[in-house]
CSV table of C-alpha atoms in Angstrom, one decimal:
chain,number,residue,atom,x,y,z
C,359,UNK,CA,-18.7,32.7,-38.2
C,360,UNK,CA,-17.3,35.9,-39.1
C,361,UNK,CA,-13.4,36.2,-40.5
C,362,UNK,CA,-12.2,39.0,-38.5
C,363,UNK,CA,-11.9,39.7,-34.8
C,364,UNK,CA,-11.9,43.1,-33.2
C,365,UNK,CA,-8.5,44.3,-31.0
C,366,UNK,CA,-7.9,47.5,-29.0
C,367,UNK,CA,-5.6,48.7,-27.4
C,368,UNK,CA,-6.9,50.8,-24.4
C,369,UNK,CA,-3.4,52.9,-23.5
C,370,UNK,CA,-3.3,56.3,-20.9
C,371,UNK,CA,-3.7,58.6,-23.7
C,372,UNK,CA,-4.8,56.9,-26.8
C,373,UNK,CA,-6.8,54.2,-27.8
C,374,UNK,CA,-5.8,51.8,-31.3
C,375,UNK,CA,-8.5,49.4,-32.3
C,376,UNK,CA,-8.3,47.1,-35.6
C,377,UNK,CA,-10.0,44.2,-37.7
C,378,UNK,CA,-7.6,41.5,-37.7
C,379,UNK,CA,-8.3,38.2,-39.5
C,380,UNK,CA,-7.4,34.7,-38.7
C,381,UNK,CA,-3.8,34.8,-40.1
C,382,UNK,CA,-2.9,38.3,-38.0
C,383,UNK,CA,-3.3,40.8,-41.3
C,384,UNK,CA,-4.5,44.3,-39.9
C,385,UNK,CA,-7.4,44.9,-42.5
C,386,UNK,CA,-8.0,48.3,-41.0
C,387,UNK,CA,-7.3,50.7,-37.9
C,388,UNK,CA,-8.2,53.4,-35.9
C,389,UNK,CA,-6.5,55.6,-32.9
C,390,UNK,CA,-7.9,58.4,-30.9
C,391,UNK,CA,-7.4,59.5,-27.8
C,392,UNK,CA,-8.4,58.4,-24.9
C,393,UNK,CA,-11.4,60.2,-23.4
C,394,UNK,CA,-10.6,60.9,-19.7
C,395,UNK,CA,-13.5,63.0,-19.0
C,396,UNK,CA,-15.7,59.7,-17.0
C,397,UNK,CA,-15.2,56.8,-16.4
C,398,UNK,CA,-17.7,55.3,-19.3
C,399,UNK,CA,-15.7,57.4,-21.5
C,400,UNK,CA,-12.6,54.7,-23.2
C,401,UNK,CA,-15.8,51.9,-22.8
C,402,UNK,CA,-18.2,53.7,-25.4
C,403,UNK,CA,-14.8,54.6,-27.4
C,404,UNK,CA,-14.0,51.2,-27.5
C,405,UNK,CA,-18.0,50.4,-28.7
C,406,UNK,CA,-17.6,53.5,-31.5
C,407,UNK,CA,-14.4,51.9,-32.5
C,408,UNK,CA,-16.0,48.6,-33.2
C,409,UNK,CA,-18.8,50.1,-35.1
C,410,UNK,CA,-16.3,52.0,-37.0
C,411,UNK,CA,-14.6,49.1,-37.8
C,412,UNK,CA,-17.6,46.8,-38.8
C,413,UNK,CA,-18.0,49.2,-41.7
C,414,UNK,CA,-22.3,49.6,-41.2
C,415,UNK,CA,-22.6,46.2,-40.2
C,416,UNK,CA,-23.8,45.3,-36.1
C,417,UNK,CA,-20.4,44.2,-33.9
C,418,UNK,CA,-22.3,41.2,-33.0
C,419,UNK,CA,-22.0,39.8,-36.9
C,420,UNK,CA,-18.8,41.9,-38.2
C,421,UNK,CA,-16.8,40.2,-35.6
C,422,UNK,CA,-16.0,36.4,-34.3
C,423,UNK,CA,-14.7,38.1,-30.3
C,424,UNK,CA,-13.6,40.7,-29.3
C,425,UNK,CA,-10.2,41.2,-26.8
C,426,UNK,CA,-8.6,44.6,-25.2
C,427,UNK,CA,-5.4,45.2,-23.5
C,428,UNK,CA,-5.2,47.6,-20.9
C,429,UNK,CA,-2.6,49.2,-18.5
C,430,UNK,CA,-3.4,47.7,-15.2
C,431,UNK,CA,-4.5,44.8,-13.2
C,432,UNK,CA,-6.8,42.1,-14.9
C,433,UNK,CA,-9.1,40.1,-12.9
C,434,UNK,CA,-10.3,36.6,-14.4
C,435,UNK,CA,-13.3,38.0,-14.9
C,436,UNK,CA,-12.7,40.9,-16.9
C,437,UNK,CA,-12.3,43.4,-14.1
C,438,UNK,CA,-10.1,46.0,-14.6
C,439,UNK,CA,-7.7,48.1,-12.0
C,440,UNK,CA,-6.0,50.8,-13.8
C,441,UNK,CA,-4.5,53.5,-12.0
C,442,UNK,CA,-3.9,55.8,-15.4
C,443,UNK,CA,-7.6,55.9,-16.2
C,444,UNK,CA,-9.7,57.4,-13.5
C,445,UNK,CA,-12.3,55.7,-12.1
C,446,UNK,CA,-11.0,52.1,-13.2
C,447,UNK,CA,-10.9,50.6,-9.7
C,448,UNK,CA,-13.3,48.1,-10.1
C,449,UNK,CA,-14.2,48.5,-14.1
C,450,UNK,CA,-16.1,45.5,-15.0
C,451,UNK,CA,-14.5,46.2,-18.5
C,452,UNK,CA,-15.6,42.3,-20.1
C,453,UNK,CA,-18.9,42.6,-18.8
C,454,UNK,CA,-19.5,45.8,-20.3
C,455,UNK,CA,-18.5,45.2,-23.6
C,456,UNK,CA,-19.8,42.1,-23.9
C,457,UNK,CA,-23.2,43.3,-23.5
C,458,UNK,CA,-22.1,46.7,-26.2
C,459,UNK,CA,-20.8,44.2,-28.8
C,460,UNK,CA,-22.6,41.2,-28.3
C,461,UNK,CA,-20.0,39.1,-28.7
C,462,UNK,CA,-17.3,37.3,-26.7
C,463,UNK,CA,-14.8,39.6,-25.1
C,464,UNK,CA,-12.1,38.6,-23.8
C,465,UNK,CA,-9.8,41.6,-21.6
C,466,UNK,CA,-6.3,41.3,-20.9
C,467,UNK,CA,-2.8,43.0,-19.7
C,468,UNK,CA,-0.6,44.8,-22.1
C,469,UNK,CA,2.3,43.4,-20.7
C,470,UNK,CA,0.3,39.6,-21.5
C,471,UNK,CA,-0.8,40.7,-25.3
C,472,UNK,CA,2.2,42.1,-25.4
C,473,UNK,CA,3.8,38.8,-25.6
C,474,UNK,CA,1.4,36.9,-27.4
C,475,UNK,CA,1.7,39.2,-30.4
C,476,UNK,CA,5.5,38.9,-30.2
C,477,UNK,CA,5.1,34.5,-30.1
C,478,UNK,CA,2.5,35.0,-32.9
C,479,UNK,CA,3.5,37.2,-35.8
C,480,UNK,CA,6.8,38.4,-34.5
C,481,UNK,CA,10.5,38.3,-33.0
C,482,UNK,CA,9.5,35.5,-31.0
C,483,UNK,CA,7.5,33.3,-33.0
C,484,UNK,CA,7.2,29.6,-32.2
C,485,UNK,CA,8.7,30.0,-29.1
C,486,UNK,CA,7.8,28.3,-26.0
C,487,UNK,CA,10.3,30.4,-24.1
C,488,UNK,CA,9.8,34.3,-24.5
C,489,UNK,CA,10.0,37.4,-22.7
C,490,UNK,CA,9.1,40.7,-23.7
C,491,UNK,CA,10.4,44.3,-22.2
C,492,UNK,CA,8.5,47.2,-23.0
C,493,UNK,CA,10.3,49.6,-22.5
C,494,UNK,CA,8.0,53.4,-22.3
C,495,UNK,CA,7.3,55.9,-20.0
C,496,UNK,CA,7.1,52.9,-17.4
C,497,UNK,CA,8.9,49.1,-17.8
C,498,UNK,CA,6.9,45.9,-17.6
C,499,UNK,CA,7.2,42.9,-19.4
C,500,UNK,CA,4.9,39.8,-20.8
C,501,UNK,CA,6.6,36.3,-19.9
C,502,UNK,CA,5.9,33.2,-21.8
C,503,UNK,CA,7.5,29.9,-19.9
C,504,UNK,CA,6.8,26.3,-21.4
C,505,UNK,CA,4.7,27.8,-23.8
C,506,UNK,CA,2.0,28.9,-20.8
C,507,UNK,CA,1.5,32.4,-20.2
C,508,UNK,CA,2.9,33.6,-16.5
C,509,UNK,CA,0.6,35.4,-14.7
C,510,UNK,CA,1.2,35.3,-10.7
C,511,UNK,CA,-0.4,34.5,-7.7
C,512,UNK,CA,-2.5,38.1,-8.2
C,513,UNK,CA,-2.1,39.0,-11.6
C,514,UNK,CA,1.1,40.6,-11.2
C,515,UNK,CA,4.3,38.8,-13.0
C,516,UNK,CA,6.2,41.0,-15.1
C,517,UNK,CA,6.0,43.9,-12.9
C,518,UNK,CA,10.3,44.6,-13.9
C,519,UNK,CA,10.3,48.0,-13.7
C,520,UNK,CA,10.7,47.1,-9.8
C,521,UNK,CA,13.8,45.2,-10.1
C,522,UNK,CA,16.3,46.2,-7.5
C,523,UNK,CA,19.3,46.9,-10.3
C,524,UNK,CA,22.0,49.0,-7.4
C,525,UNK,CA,22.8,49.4,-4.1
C,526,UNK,CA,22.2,53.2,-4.1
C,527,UNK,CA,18.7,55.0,-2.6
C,528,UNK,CA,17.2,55.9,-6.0
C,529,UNK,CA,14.9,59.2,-4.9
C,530,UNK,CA,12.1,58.4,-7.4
C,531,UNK,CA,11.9,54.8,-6.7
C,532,UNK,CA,9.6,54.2,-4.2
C,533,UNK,CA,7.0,55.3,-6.4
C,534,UNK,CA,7.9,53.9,-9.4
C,535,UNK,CA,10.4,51.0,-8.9
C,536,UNK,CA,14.1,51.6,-9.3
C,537,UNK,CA,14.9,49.9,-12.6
C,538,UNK,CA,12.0,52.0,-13.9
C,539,UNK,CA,13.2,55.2,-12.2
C,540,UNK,CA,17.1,54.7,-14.1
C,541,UNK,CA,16.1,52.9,-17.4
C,542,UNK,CA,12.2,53.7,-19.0
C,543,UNK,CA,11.8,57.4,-20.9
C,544,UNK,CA,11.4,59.7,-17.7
C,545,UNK,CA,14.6,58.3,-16.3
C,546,UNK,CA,16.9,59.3,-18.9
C,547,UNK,CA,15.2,62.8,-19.4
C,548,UNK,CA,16.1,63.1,-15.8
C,549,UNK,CA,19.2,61.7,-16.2
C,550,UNK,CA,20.1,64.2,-18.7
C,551,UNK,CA,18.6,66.9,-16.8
C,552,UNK,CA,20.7,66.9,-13.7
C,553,UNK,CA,23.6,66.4,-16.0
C,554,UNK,CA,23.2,69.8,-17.8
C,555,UNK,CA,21.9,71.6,-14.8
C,556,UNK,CA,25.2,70.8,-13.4
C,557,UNK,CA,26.8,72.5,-16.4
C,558,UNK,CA,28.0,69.9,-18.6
C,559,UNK,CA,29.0,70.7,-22.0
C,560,UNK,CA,26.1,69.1,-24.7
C,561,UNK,CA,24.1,70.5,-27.7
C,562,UNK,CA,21.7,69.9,-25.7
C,563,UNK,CA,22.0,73.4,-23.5
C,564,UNK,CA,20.9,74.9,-26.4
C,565,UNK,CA,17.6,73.6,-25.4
C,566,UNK,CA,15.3,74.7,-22.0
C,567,UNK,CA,16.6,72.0,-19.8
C,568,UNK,CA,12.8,71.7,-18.1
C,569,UNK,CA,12.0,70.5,-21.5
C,570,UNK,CA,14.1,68.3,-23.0
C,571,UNK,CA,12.3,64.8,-24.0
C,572,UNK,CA,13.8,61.7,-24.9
C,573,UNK,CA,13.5,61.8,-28.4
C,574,UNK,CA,15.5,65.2,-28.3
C,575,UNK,CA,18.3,63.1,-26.5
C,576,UNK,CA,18.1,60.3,-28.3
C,577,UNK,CA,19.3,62.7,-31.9
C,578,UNK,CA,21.9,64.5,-30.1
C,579,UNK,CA,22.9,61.2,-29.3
C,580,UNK,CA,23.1,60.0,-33.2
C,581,UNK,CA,24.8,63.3,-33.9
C,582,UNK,CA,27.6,62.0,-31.5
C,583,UNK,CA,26.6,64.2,-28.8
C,584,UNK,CA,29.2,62.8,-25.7
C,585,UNK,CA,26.5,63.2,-22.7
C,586,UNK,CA,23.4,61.9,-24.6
C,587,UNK,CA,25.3,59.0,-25.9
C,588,UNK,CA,26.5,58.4,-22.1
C,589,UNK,CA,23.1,58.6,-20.5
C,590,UNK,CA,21.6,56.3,-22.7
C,591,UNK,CA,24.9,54.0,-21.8
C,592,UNK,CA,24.1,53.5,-18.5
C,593,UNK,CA,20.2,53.4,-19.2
C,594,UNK,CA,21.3,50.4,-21.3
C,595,UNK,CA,24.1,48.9,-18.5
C,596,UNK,CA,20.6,48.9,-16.0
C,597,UNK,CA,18.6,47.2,-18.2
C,598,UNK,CA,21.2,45.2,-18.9
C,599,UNK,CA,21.3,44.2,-14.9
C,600,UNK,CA,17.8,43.8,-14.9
C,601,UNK,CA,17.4,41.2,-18.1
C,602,UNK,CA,20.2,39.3,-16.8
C,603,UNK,CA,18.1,38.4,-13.5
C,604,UNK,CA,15.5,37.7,-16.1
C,605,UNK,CA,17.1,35.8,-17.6
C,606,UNK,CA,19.0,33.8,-14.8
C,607,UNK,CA,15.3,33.0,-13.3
C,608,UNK,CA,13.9,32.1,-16.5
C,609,UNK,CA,16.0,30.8,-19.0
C,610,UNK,CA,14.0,32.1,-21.6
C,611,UNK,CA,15.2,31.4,-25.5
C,612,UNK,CA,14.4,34.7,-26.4
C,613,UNK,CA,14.1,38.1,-25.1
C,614,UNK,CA,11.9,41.0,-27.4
C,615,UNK,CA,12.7,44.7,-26.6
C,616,UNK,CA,9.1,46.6,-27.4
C,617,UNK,CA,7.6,49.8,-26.6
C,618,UNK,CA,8.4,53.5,-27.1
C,619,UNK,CA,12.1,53.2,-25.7
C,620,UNK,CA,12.8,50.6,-28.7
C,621,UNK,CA,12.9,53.5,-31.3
C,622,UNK,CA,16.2,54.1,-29.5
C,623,UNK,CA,17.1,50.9,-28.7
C,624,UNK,CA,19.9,51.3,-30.9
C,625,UNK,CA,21.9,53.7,-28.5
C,626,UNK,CA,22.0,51.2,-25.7
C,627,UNK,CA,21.1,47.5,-26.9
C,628,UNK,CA,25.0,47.2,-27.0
C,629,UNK,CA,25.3,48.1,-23.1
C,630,UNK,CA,22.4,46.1,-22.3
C,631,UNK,CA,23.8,42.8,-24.1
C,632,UNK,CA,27.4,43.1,-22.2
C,633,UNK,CA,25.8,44.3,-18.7
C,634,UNK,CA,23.7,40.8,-19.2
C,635,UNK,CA,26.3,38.7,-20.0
C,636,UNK,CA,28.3,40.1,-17.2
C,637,UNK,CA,26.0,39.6,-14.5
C,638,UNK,CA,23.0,36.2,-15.7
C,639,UNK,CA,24.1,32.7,-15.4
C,640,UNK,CA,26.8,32.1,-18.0
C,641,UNK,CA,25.1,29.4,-19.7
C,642,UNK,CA,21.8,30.7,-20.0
C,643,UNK,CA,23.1,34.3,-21.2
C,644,UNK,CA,25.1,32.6,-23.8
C,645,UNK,CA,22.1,30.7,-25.8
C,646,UNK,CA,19.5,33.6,-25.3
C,647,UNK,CA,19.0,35.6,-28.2
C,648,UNK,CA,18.2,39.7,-28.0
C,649,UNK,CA,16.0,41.1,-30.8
C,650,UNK,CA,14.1,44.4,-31.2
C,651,UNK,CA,10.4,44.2,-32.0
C,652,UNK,CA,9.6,45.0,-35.9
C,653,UNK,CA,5.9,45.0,-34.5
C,654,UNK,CA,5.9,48.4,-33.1
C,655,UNK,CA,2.6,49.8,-31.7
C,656,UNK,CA,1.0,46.9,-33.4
C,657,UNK,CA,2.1,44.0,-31.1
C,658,UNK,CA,-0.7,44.4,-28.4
C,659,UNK,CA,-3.2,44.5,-31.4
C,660,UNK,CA,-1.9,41.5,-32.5
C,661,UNK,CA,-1.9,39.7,-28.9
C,662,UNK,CA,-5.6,40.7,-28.6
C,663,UNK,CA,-6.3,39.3,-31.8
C,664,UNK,CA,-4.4,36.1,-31.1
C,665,UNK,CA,-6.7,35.7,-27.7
C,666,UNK,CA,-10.3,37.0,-29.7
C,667,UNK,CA,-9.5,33.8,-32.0
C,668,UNK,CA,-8.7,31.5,-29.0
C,669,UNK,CA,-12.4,32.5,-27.4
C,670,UNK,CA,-14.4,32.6,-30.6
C,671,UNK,CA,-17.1,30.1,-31.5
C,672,UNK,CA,-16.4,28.8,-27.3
C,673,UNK,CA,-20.0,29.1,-26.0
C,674,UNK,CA,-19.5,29.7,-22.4
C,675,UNK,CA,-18.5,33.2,-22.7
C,676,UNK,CA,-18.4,34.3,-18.8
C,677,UNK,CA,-15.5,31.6,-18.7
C,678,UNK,CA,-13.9,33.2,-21.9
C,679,UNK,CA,-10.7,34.6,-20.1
C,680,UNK,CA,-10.1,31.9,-17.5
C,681,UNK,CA,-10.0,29.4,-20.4
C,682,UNK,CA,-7.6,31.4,-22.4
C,683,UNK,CA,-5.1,32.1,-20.0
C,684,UNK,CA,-3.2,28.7,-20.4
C,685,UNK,CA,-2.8,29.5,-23.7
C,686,UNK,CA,0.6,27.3,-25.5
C,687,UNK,CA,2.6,28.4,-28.4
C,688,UNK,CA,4.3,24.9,-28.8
């Protein structure tokens, strides 16, 4: 059998892929962006990745299995929904790549690998008990509860960014979901927007308001900037409401803060913590711990390679994914 696995990481924009061996060391990697311009286009990516990868050598005997993570709905059987890539109504992504790599392939959630590559090689290893927030342009998260992945009735736990977190009409949420709306990237550019539309004194004027990005809040911020520092406050105190229901339901021994929005996380993790404690069960917010990923854009490789070991060498290969999904970490 071979010693390495193949992992991508199928995102809106880009595309990661790596050879990963048995104990979760990257041996090499590759990103490129996503190509938009058919359907078939991030499938044969995926296959160039691979063959990239295997270094002249056929998928089929560079690699044990295969797995991908992708940004939408996950099907058993390795169909994909995925609003951000057009055409992916009804992808038959596992199908498809099995037959381009001839070899198992197992498809899952980013929210899902998300959190098996945290209980594997990171923040919340050996833990039967984990959640994951990733926190981006959008806000899902990857829940791990007796040690057995939590998937839903359709497919659909960890779908936070939905949390009802006030009792005002958020404009933007009915498309989004109203924690998302206040708490994920877009939601504190917008934040900051109206704020300095309405004249409010920042470094930031200096800047076409239309235009300003998060990462150009998040330094004025550091530089002590008063209304950056306050936005990303109360972008913390939400998240804070919405881990504490988390955590309330779940009783989870850890929680991982991941994705783009963790780069700042150190301009609100201090609102978050106290808006939790205030408002989840007392006990329960008392033992749970709250780390930042050290994983970075590396953690969903690392899920999918945790899952492509799990399905190698299993001969049934149509049942690849239904047999991996009660996966334990205990």
């Amino acid at each position: 059998m071979p010693s390495h696995v193949f992992a991508a990481d199928l995102g809106g924009t880009k595309c990661s892929a790596a050879r990963i061996d048995r104990k979760g060391r990257v041996v090499s990697c590759r990103t490129v962006p996503v190509d938009l311009t058919s359907p078939s286009g991030p499938v044969l990516q995926i296959r160039q990745l691979a063959e990239e990868l295997a270094e002249g050598r056929n998928p089929a005997k560079a690699f044990s299995a295969a797995a991908v993570a992708v940004p939408g709905l996950v099907r058993q059987n390795g169909t994909v929904w995925a609003p951000n890539l057009p055409g992916w109504e009804r992808m038959p992504l596992a199908r498809r790549l099995r037959r381009l790599l001839g070899v198992p392939v197992v498809v899952e959630s980013d929210r899902i690998a998300a959190v098996l590559g945290e209980c594997w090689k990171g923040a919340a290893q050996g833990r039967a008990d984990a959640i994951v927030l990733m926190i981006g342009t959008g806000l899902g998260a990857g829940i791990l509860s007796g040690g057995r992945v939590v998937r839903g009735a359709h497919e659909l736990s960890g779908c936070v960014g939905w949390l009802t977190v006030t009792r005002e009409d958020i404009p933007e949420a009915p498309g989004r979901g109203e924690l998302e709306s206040l708490a994920a990237g877009p939601g504190i550019v917008r934040a900051a927007q109206e704020r300095l539309r309405n004249g409010e004194a920042s470094s930031l004027s200096r800047l076409n308001v239309s235009q300003v990005t998060a990462v150009d809040i998040a330094a004025a911020a550091r530089q002590g900037d008063r209304l950056a520092r306050d936005v990303f406050h109360h972008a913390g105190r939400y998240l804070g409401f919405g881990v504490a229901n988390l955590v309330s339901l779940f009783n989870p021994e850890i929680i991982v803060i991941g994705g783009g929005m963790a780069e700042a996380a150190d301009l609100y993790l201090t609102s978050l913590t106290r808006a939790m404690a205030e408002r989840a069960q007392p006990l329960a917010a008392t033992q749970v711990k709250i780390r930042v990923s050290t994983l970075g854009n590396k953690v969903n490789l690392l899920g999918c390679a945790r899952l492509a070991w799990e399905v190698a060498g299993r001969a049934v290969v149509h049942n690849a994914r239904r047999s991996a999904s009660p996966l334990r970490f205990t």
